[in-house]
PDB file of C-alpha atoms in Angstrom:
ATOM      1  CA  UNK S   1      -0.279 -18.049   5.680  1.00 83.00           C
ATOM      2  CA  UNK S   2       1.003 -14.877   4.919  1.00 91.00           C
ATOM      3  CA  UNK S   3       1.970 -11.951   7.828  1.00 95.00           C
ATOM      4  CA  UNK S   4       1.785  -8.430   6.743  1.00 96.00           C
ATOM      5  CA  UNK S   5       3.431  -5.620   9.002  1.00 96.00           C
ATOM      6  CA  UNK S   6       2.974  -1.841   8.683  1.00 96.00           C
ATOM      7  CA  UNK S   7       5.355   0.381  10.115  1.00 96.00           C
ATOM      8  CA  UNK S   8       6.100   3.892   9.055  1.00 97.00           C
ATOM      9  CA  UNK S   9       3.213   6.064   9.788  1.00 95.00           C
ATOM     10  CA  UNK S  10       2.718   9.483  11.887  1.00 97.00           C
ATOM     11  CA  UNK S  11       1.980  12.795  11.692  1.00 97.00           C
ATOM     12  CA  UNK S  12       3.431  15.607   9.229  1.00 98.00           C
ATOM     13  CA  UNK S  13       2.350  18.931   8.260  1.00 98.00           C
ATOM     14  CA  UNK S  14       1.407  19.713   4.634  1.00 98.00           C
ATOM     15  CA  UNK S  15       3.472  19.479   2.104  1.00 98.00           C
ATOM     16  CA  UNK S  16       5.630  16.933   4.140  1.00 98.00           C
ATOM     17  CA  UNK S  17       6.697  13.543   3.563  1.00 98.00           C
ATOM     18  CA  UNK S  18       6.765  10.111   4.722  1.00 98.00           C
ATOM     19  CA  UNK S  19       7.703   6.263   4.237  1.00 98.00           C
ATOM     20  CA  UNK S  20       6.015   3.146   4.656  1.00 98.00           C
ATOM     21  CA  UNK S  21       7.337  -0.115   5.164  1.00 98.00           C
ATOM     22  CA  UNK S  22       5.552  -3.559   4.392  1.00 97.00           C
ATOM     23  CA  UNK S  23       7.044  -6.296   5.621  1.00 95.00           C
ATOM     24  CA  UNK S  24       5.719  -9.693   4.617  1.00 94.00           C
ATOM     25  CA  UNK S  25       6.640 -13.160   6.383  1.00 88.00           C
ATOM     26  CA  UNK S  26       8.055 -16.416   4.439  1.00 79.00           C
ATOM     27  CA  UNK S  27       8.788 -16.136   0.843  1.00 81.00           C
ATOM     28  CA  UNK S  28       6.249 -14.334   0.049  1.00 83.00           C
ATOM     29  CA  UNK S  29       8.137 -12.172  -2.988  1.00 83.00           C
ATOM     30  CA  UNK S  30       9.477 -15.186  -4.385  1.00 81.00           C
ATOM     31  CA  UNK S  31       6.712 -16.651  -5.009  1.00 84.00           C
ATOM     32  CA  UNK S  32       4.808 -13.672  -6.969  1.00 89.00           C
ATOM     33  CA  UNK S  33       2.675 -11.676  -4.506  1.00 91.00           C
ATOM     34  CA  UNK S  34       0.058  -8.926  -6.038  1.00 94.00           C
ATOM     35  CA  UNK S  35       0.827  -6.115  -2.678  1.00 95.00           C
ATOM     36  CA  UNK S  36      -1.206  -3.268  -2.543  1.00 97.00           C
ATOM     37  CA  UNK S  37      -1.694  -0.129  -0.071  1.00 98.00           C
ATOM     38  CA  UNK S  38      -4.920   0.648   1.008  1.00 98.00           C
ATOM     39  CA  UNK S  39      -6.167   3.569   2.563  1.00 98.00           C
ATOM     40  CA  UNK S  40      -9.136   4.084   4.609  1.00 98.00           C
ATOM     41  CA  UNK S  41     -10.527   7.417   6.616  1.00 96.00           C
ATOM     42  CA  UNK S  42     -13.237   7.869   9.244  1.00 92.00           C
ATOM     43  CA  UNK S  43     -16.564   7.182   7.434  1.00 94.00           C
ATOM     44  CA  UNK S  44     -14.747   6.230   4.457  1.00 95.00           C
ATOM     45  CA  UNK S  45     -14.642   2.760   2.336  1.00 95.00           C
ATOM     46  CA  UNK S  46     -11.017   1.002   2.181  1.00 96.00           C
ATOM     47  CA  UNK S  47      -9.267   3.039  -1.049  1.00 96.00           C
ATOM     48  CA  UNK S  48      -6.512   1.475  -3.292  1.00 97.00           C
ATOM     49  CA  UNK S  49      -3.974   3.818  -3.441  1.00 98.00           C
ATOM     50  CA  UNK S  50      -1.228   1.560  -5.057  1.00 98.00           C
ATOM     51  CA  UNK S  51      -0.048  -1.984  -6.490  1.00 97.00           C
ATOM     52  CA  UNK S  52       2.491  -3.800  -7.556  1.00 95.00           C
ATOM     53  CA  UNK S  53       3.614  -7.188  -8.342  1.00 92.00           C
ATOM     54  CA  UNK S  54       6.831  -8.875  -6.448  1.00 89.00           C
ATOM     55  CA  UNK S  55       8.338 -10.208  -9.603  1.00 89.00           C
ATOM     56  CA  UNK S  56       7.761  -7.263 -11.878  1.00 84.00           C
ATOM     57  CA  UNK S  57       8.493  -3.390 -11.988  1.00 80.00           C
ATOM     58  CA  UNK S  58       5.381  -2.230 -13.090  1.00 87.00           C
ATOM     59  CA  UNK S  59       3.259   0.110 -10.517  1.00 94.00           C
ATOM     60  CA  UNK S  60      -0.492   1.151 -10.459  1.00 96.00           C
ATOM     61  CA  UNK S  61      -2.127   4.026  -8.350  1.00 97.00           C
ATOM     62  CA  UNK S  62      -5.298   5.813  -7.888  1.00 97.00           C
ATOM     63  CA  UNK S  63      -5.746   8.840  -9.604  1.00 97.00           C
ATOM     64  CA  UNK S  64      -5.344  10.802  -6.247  1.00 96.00           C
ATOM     65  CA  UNK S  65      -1.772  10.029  -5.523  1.00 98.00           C
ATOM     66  CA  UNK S  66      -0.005   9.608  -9.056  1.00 97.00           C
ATOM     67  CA  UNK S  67       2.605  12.093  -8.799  1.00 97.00           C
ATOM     68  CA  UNK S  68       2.685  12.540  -5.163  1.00 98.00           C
ATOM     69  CA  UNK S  69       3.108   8.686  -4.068  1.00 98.00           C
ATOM     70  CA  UNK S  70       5.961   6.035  -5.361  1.00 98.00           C
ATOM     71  CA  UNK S  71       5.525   2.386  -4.426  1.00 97.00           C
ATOM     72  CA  UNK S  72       8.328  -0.226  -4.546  1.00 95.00           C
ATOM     73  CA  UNK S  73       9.824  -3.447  -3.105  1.00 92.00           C
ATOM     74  CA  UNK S  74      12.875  -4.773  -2.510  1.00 91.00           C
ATOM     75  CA  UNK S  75      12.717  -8.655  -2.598  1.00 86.00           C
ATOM     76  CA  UNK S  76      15.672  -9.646  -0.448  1.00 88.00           C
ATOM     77  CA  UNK S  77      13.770  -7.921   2.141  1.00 90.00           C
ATOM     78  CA  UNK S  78      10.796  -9.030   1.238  1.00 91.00           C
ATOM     79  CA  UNK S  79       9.786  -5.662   1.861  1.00 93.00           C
ATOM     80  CA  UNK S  80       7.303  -3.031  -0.057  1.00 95.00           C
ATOM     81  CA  UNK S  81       7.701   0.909   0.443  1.00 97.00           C
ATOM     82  CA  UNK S  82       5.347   3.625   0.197  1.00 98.00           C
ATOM     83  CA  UNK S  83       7.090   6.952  -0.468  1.00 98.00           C
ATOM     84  CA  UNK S  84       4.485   9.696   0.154  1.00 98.00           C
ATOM     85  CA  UNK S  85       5.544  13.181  -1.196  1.00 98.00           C
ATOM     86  CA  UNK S  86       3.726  16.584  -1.004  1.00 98.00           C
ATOM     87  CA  UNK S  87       1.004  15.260   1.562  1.00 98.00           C
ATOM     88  CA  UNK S  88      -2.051  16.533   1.703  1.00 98.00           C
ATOM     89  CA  UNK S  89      -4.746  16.983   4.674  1.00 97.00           C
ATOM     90  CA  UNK S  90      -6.894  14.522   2.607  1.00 97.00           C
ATOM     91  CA  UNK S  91      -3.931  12.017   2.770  1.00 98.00           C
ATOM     92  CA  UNK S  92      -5.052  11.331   6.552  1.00 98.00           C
ATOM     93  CA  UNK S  93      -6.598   7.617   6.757  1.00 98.00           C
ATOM     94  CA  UNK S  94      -5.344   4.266   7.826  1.00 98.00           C
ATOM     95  CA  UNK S  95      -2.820   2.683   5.374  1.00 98.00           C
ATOM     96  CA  UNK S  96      -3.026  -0.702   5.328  1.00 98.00           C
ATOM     97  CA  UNK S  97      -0.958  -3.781   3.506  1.00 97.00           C
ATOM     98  CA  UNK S  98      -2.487  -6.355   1.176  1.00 97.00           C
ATOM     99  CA  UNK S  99      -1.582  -9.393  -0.543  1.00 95.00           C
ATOM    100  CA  UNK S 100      -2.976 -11.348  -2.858  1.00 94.00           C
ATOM    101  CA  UNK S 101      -1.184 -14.358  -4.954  1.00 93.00           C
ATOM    102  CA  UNK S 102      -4.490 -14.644  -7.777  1.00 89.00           C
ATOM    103  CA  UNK S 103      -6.104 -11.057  -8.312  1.00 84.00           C
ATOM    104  CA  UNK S 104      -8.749 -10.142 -10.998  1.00 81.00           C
ATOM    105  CA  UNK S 105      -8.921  -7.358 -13.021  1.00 81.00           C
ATOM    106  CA  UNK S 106      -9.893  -4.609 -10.421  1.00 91.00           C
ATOM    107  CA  UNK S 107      -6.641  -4.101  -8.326  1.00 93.00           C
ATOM    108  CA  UNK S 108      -7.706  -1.705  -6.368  1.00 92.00           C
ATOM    109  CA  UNK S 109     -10.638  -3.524  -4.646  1.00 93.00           C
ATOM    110  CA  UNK S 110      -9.969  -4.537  -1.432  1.00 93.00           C
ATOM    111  CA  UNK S 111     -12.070  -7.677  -2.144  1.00 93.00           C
ATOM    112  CA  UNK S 112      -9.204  -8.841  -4.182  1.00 94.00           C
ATOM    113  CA  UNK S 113      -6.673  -9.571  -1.317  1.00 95.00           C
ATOM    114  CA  UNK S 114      -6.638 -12.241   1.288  1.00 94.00           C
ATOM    115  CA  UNK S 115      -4.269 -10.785   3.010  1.00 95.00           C
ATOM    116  CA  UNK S 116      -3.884  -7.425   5.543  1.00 97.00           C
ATOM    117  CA  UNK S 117      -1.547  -6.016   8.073  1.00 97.00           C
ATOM    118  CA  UNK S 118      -2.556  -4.032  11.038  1.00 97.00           C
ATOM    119  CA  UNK S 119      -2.822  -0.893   9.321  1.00 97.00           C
ATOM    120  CA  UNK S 120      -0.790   2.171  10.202  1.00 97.00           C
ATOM    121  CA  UNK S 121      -1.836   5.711  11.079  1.00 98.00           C
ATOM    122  CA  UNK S 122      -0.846   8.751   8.511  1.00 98.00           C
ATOM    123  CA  UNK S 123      -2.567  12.400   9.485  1.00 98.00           C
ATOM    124  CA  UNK S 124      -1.539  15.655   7.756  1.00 98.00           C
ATOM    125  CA  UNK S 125      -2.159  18.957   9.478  1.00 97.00           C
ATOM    126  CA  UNK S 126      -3.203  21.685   7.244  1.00 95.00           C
TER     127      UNK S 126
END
């Protein structure tokens, strides 16, 4: 079983920045995790916003964020990052952490992952 916990989110004016954290229990790097952040506002469906894979370097994101968003991990820590740059009012949702160990072709379906933290609040002020 696999633990997932947010922490990280708040509130920022436009333009601003902020930093997620996803920590994950066990060895859950090690052993070649597929993590992802979700996003998901009022009245919205969950939205991949980015992946990557514990025991690689290459990252994926929806079209939204590339440029703006940088995810990352640091396996001693068994950690994953979110670094959100240049924030926009749209950027407000829920940001949640998933983990998968066998993922299809569609990474950014939240169908895909077994495994979710809590979620954590982001809202940008215009």
């Amino acid at each position: 079983q696999v633990q997932l916990v947010e922490s990280g989110g708040g509130s920022v004016q436009a333009g601003g920045s902020l930093r997620l954290s996803c920590a994950a229990s066990g060895d859950t790097y090690s052993s070649g995790a597929h993590m992802a952040w979700f996003r998901q506002a009022p009245g919205k469906e969950r939205e991949g916003v980015a992946h990557i894979y514990t025991l690689g370097s290459v990252a994926l994101y929806a079209d939204s964020v590339k440029g703006r968003f940088t995810v990352s991990r640091d396996s001693a820590r068994n950690t994953m990052y979110l670094e959100m740059n240049s924030l926009k009012p749209e950027d407000t949702a829920m940001y949640y952490c998933a983990a998968t160990f066998r993922i299809g072709r569609v990474w950014y379906s939240a169908s895909e992952y077994e495994y979710w933290g809590q979620g954590t609040q982001v809202t940008v002020s215009p």
